[in-house]
Short mmCIF file of C-alpha atoms in Angstrom, two decimals:
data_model
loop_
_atom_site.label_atom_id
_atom_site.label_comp_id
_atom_site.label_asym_id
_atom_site.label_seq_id
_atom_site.Cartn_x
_atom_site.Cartn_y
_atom_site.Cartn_z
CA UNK E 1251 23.74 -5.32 -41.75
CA UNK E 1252 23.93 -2.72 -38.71
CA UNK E 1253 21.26 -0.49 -37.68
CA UNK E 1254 21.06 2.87 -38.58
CA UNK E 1255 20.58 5.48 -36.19
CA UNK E 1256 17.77 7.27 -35.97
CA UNK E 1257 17.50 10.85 -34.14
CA UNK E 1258 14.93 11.37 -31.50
CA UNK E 1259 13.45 14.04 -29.30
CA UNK E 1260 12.19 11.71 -26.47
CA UNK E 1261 8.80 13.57 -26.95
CA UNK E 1262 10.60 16.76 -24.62
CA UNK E 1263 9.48 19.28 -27.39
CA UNK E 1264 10.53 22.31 -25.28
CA UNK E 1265 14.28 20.34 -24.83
CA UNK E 1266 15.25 21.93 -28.34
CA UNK E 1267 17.57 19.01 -28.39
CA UNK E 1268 17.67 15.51 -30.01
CA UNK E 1269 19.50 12.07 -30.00
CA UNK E 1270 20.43 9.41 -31.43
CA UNK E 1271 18.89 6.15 -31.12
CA UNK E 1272 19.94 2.24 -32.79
CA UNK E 1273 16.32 0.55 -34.17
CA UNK E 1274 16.34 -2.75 -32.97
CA UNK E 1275 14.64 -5.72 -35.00
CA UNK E 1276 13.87 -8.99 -32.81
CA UNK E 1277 15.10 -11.16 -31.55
CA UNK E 1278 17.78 -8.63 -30.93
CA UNK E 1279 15.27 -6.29 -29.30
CA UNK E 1280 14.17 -8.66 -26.53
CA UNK E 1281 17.57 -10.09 -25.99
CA UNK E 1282 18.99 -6.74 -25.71
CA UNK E 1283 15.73 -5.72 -23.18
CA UNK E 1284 16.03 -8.97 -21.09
CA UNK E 1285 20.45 -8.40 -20.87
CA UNK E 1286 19.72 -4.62 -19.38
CA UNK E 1287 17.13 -5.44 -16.74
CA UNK E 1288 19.23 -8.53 -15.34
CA UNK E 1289 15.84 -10.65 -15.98
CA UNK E 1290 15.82 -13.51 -13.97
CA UNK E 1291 14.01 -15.89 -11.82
CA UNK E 1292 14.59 -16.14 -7.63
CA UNK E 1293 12.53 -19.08 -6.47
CA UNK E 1294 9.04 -18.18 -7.33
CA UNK E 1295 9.89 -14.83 -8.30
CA UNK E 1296 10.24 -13.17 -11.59
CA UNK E 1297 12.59 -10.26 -11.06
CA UNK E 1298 13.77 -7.27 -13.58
CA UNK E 1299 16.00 -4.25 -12.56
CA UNK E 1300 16.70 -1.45 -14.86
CA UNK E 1301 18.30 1.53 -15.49
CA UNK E 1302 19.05 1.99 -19.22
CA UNK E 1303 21.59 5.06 -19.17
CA UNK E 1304 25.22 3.59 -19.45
CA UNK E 1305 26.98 6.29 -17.81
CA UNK E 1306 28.23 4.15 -14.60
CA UNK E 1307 27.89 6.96 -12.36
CA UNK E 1308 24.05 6.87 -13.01
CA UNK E 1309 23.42 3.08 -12.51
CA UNK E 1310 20.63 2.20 -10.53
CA UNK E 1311 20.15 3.04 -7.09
CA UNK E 1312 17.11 0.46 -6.95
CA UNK E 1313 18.10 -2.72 -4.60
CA UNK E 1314 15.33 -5.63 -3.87
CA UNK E 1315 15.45 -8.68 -1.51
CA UNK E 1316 14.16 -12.20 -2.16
CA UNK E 1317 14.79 -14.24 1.15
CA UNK E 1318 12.89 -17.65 2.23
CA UNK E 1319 12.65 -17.86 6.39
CA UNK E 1320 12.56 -21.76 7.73
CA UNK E 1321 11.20 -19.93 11.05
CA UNK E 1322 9.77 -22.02 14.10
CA UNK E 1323 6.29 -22.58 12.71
CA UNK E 1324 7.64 -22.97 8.81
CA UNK E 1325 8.87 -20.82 5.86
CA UNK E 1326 8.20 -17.01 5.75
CA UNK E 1327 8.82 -15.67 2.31
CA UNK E 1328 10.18 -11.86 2.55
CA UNK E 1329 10.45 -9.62 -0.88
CA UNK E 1330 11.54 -6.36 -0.87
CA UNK E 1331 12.34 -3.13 -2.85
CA UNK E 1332 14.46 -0.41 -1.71
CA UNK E 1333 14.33 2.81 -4.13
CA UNK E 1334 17.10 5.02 -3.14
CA UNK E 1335 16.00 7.83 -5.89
CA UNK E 1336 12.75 9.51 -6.20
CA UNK E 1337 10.14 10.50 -8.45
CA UNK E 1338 10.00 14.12 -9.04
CA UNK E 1339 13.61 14.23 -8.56
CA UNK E 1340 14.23 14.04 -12.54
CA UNK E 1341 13.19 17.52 -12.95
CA UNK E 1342 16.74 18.04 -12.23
CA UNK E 1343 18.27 15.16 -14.56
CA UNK E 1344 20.30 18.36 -16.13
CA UNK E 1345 22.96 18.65 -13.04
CA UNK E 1346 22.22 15.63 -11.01
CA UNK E 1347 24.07 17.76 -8.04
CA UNK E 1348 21.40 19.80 -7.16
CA UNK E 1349 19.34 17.41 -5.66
CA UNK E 1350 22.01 15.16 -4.35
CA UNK E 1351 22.02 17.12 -0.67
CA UNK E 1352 17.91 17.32 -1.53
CA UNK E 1353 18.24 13.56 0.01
CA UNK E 1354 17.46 10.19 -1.52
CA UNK E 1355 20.03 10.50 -4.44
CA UNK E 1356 23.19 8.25 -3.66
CA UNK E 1357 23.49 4.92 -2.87
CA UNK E 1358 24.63 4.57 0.39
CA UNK E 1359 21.10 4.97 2.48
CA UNK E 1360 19.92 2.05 0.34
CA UNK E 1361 22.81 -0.12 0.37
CA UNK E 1362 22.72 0.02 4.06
CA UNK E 1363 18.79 -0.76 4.38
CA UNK E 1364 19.34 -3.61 1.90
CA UNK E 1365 21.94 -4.89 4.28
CA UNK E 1366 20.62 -4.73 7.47
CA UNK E 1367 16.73 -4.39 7.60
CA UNK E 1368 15.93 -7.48 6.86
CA UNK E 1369 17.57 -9.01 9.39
CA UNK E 1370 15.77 -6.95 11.42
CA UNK E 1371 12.27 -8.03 10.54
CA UNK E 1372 12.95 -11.43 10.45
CA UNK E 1373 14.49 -11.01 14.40
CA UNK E 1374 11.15 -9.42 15.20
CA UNK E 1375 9.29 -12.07 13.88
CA UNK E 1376 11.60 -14.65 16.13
CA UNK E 1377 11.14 -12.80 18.97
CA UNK E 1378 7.26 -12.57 18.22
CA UNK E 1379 7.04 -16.16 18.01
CA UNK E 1380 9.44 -16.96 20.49
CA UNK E 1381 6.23 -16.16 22.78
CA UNK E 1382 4.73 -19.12 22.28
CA UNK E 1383 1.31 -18.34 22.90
CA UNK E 1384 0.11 -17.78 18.93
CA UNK E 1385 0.04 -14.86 17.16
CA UNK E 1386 -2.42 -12.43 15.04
CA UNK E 1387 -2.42 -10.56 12.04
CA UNK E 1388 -2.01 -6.99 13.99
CA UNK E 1389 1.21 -8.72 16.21
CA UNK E 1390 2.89 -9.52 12.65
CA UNK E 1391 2.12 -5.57 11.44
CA UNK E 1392 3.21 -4.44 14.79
CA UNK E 1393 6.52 -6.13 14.50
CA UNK E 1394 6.51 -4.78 10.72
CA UNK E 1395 5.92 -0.82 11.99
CA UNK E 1396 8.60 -1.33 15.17
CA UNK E 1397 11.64 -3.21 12.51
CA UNK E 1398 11.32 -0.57 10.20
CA UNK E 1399 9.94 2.79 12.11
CA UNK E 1400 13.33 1.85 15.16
CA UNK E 1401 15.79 0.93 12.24
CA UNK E 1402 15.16 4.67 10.63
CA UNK E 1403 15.44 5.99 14.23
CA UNK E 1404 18.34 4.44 14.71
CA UNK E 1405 20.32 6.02 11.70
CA UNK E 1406 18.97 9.57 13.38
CA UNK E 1407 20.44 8.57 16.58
CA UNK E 1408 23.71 8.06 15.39
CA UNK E 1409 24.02 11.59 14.27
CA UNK E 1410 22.63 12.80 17.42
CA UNK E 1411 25.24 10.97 19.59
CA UNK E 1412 27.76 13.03 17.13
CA UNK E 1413 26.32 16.28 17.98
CA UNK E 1414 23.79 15.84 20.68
CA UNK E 1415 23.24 19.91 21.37
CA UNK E 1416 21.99 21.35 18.17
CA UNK E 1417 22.53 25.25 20.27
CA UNK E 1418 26.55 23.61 20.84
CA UNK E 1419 26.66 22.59 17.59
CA UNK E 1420 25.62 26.24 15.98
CA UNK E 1421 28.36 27.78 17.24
CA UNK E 1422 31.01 25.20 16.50
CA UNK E 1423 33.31 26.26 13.66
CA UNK E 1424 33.75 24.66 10.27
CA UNK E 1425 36.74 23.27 11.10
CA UNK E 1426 35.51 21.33 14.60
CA UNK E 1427 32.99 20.10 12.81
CA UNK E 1428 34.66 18.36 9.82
CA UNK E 1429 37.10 16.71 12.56
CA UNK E 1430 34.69 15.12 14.53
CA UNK E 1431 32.67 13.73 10.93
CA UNK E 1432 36.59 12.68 9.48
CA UNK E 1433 37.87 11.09 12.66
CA UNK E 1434 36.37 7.39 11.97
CA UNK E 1435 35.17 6.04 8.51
CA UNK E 1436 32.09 5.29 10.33
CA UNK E 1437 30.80 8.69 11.23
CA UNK E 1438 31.43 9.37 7.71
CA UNK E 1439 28.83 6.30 6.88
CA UNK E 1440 26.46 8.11 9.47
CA UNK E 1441 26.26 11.56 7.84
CA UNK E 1442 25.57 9.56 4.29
CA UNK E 1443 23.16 7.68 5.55
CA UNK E 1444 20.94 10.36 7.63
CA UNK E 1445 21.92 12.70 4.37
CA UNK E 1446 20.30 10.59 1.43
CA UNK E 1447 17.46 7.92 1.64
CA UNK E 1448 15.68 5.37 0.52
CA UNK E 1449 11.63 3.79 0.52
CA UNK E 1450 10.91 0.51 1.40
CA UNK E 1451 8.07 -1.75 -0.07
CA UNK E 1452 7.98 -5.23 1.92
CA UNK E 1453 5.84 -8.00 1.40
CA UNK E 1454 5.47 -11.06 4.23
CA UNK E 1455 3.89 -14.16 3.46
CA UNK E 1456 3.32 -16.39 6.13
CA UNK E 1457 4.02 -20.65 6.10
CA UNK E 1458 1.44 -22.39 3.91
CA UNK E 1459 0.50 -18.76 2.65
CA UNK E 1460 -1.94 -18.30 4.11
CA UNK E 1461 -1.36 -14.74 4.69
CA UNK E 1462 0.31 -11.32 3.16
CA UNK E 1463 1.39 -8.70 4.87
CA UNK E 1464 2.49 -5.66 3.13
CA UNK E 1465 4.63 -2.46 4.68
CA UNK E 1466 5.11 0.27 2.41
CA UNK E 1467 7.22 3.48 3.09
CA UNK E 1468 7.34 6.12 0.03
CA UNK E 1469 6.20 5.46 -2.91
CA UNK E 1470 6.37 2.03 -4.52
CA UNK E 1471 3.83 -0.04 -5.04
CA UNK E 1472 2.50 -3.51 -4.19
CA UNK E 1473 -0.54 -5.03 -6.32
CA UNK E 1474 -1.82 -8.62 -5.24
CA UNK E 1475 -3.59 -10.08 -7.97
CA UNK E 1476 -6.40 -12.98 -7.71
CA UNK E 1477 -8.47 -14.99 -9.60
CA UNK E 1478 -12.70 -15.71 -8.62
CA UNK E 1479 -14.20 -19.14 -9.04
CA UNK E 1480 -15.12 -18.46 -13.29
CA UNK E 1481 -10.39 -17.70 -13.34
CA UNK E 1482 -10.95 -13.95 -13.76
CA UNK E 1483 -8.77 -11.57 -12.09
CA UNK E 1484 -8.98 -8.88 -10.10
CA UNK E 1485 -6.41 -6.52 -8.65
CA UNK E 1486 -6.10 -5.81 -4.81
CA UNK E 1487 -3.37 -2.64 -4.36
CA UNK E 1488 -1.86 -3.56 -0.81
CA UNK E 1489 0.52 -0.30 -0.66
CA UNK E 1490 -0.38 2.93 0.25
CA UNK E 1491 1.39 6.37 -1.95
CA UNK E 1492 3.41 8.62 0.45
CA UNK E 1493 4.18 11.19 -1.83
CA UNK E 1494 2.68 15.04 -2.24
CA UNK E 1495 0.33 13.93 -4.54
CA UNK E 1496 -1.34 12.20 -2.32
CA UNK E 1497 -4.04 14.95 -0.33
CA UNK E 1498 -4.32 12.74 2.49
CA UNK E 1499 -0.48 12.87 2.84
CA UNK E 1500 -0.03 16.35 2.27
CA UNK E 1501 -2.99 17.38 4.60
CA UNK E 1502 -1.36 14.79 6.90
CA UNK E 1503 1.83 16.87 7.30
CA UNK E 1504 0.02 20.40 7.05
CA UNK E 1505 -1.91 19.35 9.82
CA UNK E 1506 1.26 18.99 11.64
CA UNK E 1507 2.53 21.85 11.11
CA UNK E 1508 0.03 24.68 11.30
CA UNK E 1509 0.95 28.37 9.79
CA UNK E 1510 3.69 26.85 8.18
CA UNK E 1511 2.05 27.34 4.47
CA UNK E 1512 5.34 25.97 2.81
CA UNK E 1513 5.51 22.83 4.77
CA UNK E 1514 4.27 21.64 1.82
CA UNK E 1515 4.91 23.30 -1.56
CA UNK E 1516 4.14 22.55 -5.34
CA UNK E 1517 3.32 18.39 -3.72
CA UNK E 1518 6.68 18.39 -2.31
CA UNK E 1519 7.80 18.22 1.58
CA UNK E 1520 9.23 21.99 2.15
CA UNK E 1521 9.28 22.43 -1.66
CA UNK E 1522 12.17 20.08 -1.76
CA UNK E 1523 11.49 16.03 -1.86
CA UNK E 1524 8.39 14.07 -3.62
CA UNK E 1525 7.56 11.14 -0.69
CA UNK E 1526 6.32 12.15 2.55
CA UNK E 1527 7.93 9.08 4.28
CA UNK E 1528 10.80 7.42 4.45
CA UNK E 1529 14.75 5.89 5.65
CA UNK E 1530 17.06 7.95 6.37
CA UNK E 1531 16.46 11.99 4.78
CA UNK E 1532 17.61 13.73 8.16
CA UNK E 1533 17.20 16.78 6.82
CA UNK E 1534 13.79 16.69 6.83
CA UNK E 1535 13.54 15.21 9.92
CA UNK E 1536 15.56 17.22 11.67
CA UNK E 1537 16.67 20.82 13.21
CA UNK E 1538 18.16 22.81 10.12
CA UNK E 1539 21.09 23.11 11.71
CA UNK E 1540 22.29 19.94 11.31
CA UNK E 1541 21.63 20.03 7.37
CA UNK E 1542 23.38 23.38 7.58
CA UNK E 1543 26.39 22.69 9.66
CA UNK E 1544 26.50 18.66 9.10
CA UNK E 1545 24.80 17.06 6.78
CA UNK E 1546 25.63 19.84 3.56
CA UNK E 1547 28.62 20.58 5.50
CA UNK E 1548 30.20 17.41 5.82
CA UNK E 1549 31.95 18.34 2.63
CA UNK E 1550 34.33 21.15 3.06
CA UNK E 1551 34.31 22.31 -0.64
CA UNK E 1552 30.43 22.14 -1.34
CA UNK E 1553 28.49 25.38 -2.31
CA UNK E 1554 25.00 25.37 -1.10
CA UNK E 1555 22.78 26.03 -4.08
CA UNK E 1556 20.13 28.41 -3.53
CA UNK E 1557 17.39 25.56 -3.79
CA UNK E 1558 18.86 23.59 -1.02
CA UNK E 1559 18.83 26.90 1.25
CA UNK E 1560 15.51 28.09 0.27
CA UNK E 1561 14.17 24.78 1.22
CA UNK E 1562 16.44 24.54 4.47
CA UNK E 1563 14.70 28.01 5.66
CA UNK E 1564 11.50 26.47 5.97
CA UNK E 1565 12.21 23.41 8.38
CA UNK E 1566 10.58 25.47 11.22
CA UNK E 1567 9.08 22.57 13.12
CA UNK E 1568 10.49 19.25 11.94
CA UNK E 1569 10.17 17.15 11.71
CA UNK E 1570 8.59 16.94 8.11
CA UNK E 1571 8.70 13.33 7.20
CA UNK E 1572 8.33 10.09 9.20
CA UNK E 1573 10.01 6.94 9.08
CA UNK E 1574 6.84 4.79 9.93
CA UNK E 1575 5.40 2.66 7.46
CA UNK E 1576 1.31 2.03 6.65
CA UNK E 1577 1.18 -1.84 7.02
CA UNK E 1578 -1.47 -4.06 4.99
CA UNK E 1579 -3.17 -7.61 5.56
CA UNK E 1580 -5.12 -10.24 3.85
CA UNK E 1581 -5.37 -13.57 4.55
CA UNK E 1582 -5.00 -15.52 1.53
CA UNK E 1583 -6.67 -18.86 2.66
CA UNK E 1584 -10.06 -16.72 2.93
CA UNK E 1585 -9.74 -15.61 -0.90
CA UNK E 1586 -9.92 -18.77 -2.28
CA UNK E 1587 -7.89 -17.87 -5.44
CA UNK E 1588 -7.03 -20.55 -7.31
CA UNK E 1589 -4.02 -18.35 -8.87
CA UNK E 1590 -2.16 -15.70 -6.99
CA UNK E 1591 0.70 -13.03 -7.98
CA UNK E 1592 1.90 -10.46 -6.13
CA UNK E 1593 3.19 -7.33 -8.25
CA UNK E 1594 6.03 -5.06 -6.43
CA UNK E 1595 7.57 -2.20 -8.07
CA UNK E 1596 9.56 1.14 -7.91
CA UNK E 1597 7.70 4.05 -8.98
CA UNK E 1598 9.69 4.08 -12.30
CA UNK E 1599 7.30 1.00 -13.66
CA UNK E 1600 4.49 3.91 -12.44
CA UNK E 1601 6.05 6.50 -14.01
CA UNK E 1602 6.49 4.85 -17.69
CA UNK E 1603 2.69 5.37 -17.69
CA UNK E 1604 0.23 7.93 -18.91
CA UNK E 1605 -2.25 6.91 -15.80
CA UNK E 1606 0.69 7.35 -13.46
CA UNK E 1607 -2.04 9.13 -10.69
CA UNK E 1608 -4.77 6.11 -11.40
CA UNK E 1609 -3.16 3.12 -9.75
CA UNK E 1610 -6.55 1.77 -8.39
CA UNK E 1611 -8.13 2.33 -10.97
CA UNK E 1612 -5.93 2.05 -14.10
CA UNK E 1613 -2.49 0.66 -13.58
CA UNK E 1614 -2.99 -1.97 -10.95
CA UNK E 1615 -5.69 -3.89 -13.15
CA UNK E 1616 -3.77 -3.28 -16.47
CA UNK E 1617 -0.81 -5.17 -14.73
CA UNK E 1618 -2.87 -8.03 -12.75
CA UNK E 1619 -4.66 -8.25 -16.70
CA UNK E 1620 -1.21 -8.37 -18.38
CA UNK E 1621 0.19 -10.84 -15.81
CA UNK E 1622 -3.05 -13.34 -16.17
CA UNK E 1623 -2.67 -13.76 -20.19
CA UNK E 1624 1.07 -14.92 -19.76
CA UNK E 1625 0.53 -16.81 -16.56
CA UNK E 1626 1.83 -20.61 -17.12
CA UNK E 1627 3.43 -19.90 -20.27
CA UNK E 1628 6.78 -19.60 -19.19
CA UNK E 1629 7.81 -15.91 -19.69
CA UNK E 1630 9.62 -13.88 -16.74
CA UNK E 1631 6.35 -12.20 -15.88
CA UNK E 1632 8.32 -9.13 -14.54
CA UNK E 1633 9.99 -8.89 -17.93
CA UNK E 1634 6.78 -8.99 -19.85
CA UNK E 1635 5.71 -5.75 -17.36
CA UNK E 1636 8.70 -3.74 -18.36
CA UNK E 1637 8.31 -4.56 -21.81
CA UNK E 1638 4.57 -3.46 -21.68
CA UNK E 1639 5.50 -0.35 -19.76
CA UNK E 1640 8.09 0.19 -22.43
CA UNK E 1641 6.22 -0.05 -26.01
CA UNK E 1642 4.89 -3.11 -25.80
CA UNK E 1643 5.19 -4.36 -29.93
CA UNK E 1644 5.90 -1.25 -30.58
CA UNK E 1645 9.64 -1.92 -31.20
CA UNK E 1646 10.51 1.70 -32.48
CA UNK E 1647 9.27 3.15 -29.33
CA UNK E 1648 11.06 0.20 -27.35
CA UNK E 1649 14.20 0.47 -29.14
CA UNK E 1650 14.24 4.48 -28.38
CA UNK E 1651 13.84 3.85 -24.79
CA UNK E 1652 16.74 1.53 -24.31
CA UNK E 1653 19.72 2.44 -26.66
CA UNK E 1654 19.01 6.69 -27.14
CA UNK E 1655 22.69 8.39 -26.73
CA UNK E 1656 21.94 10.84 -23.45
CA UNK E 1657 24.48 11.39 -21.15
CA UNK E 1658 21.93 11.78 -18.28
CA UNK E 1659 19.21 9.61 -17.09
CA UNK E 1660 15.74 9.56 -19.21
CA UNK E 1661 13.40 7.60 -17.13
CA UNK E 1662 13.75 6.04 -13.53
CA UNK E 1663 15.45 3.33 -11.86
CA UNK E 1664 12.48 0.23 -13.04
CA UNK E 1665 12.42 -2.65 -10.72
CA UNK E 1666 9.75 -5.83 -10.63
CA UNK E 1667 9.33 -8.21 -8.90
CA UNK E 1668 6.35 -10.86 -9.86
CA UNK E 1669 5.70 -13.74 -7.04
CA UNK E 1670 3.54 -16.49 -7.88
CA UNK E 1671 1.96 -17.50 -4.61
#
């Protein structure tokens, strides 16, 4: 006998709105949960990616990476998440095109980190070890900071070499502009990919594993979890949170800029964008002029919404946000932990929660706690996470969050990965 649907208000009480939803009984529910994230297992990594709205034009712009290195001195494990959308950025779910020239909504910044960064890291590490003289911790974080701090750069550069002069380029008309962008495909790729963006969470695990290495860039987050001598665990949080939130961030960039009061505004980066670092966003990195004339421009029949120009008046001094990452260590060998996971997410597993701003002390040891009781007993561990983060056994509440009739996004792009080290 079908379901009947049920009407729901997603808990917005001031939406004055409400939709429908299907209850699902199990095993249905589960089933239904594990088809949507594309559950599976890479290697020795439990992996979930999810974006429950079915509209296809609002699939997921999450992308991760599970790669195994056979390197000179043994196999380097590389994982990686790539969020091309970012917290904070839902407050305009209503008309996703406002905040599409905002940066970091599209997918073609992220597709093209997914592609070609970590190649990039992993010829950094050859080129370390081609030295042949050993190597320490700091030389692996140093190649971590120069892959991914030169590959940003390097998507900059290309729009410079466009438009080198940004005086020559003010006074260049509409018209000489949009030639030189629609003259080759690929200077089309370059505006895309300096106009949207992407973070990048990394984690490096050296041959034997006897060491992690973690670079993060925006706002994921990476939680290493352990167990002490009596098999209790403990939760280690490896990643650091680049977004306006975080004081030390936004004093960072204040400090940078001084008598610019609106460099940040209301914890975002010139009022505009949540994270404080990371690929690609140009036009926060940049001269306005080139978000002006290029990067909004680039399309001749766009209208600049007054948001986007508010926020373009105040890049006085950029630029605003950097493309270098903070870059973690721990050697494993000296923990002694009998069991070991490593926890990497997108901000929307953050985001599902209530303790959203208490990742050290909340979320990270809720998940390490969660992982631990289903540890050996055969469940994707990254599946049991999203469930949690979800409802848990609370099947109404799961059920509402993965089959309610909106026509826009209601939570974040959701991906986990779970590595059993």
């Amino acid at each position: 006998m079908p379901s009947v649907k049920k009407l729901t208000d997603m808990g917005w009480t001031t939406a004055d709105a409400l939709w429908y939803y299907t209850p699902l009984s199990e095993p249905t529910l589960s089933s239904e949960l594990e088809r949507l994230s594309f559950a599976q297992t890479i290697k020795d990594t439990d992996v979930v990616s999810f974006q429950p709205c079915p509209d296809p034009e609002q699939y997921s712009q999450d992308r991760y990476v599970i790669q195994d290195w056979a390197l000179p001195n043994g196999i380097w494990t590389f994982r990686a998440i790539f969020d091309g959308a970012h917290s904070g950025m839902l407050d305009y779910h209503r008309n996703i095109n406002l905040f599409q020239p905002q940066g970091h909504a599209g997918h073609d910044t992220v597709d093209y980190t997914k592609d070609r960064l970590p190649d990039i890291v992993q010829k950094e590490l050859l080129k370390m070890l081609g030295k042949g003289d050993g190597y320490t911790p700091a030389d692996v974080s140093d190649a971590l900071t120069r892959a991914i701090s030169e590959f940003d750069k390097s998507i900059g550069e290309a729009l410079l070499k466009l438009f080198p002069d940004a005086d020559a380029l003010a006074k260049l008309s509409d018209e000489e502009i949009h030639r030189v962008i629609s003259s080759q495909r690929v200077n089309q790729d370059i505006i895309l990919h300096c106009e949207r963006g992407t973070t990048v969470l990394i984690s490096l695990v050296s041959p034997v594993k006897s060491d992690i290495w973690v670079a993060s860039l925006g706002d994921c987050a990476a939680v290493l979890g352990t167990t002490d001598s009596a098999g209790e665990w403990s939760a280690t949080v490896l990643s650091s949170a680049h977004n306006g939130e975080n004081e030390v961030e936004a004093n960072r960039i204040r400090s940078e800029h001084p008598g610019e009061p609106e460099c940040m505004l209301d914890n975002r980066v010139l009022g505009a964008i949540a994270v404080t670092r990371a690929v690609g966003d140009f036009s926060f990195k940049l001269p306005a002029v080139y978000t002006e004339r290029v990067l909004f421009n680039a399309r001749p029949d766009s209208v600049m919404p007054d948001k986007v120009r508010k926020y373009i008046g105040r890049n006085l001094t950029p630029p605003y946000m950097t493309g270098v990452p903070d870059v973690k260590h721990l050697n494993l060998s000296a923990l002694g932990s009998e069991k070991t996971v490593m926890v990497m997410c997108s901000d929307g597993l953050v985001d599902l929660s209530d303790d959203r701003l208490k990742l050290h002390e909340v979320l990270s040891k809720a998940w390490v706690k969660l992982v631990g009781e289903h540890y050996g007993d055969g469940q994707n561990l990254a599946l049991r996470l999203l469930r949690d983060a979800l409802g848990g056994e609370d099947s109404e509440k799961v059920s509402r969050m993965i089959t309610v009739e909106m026509g826009f996004r209601w939570m974040d792009d959701t991906t986990i990965l779970v590595q059993r080290l």
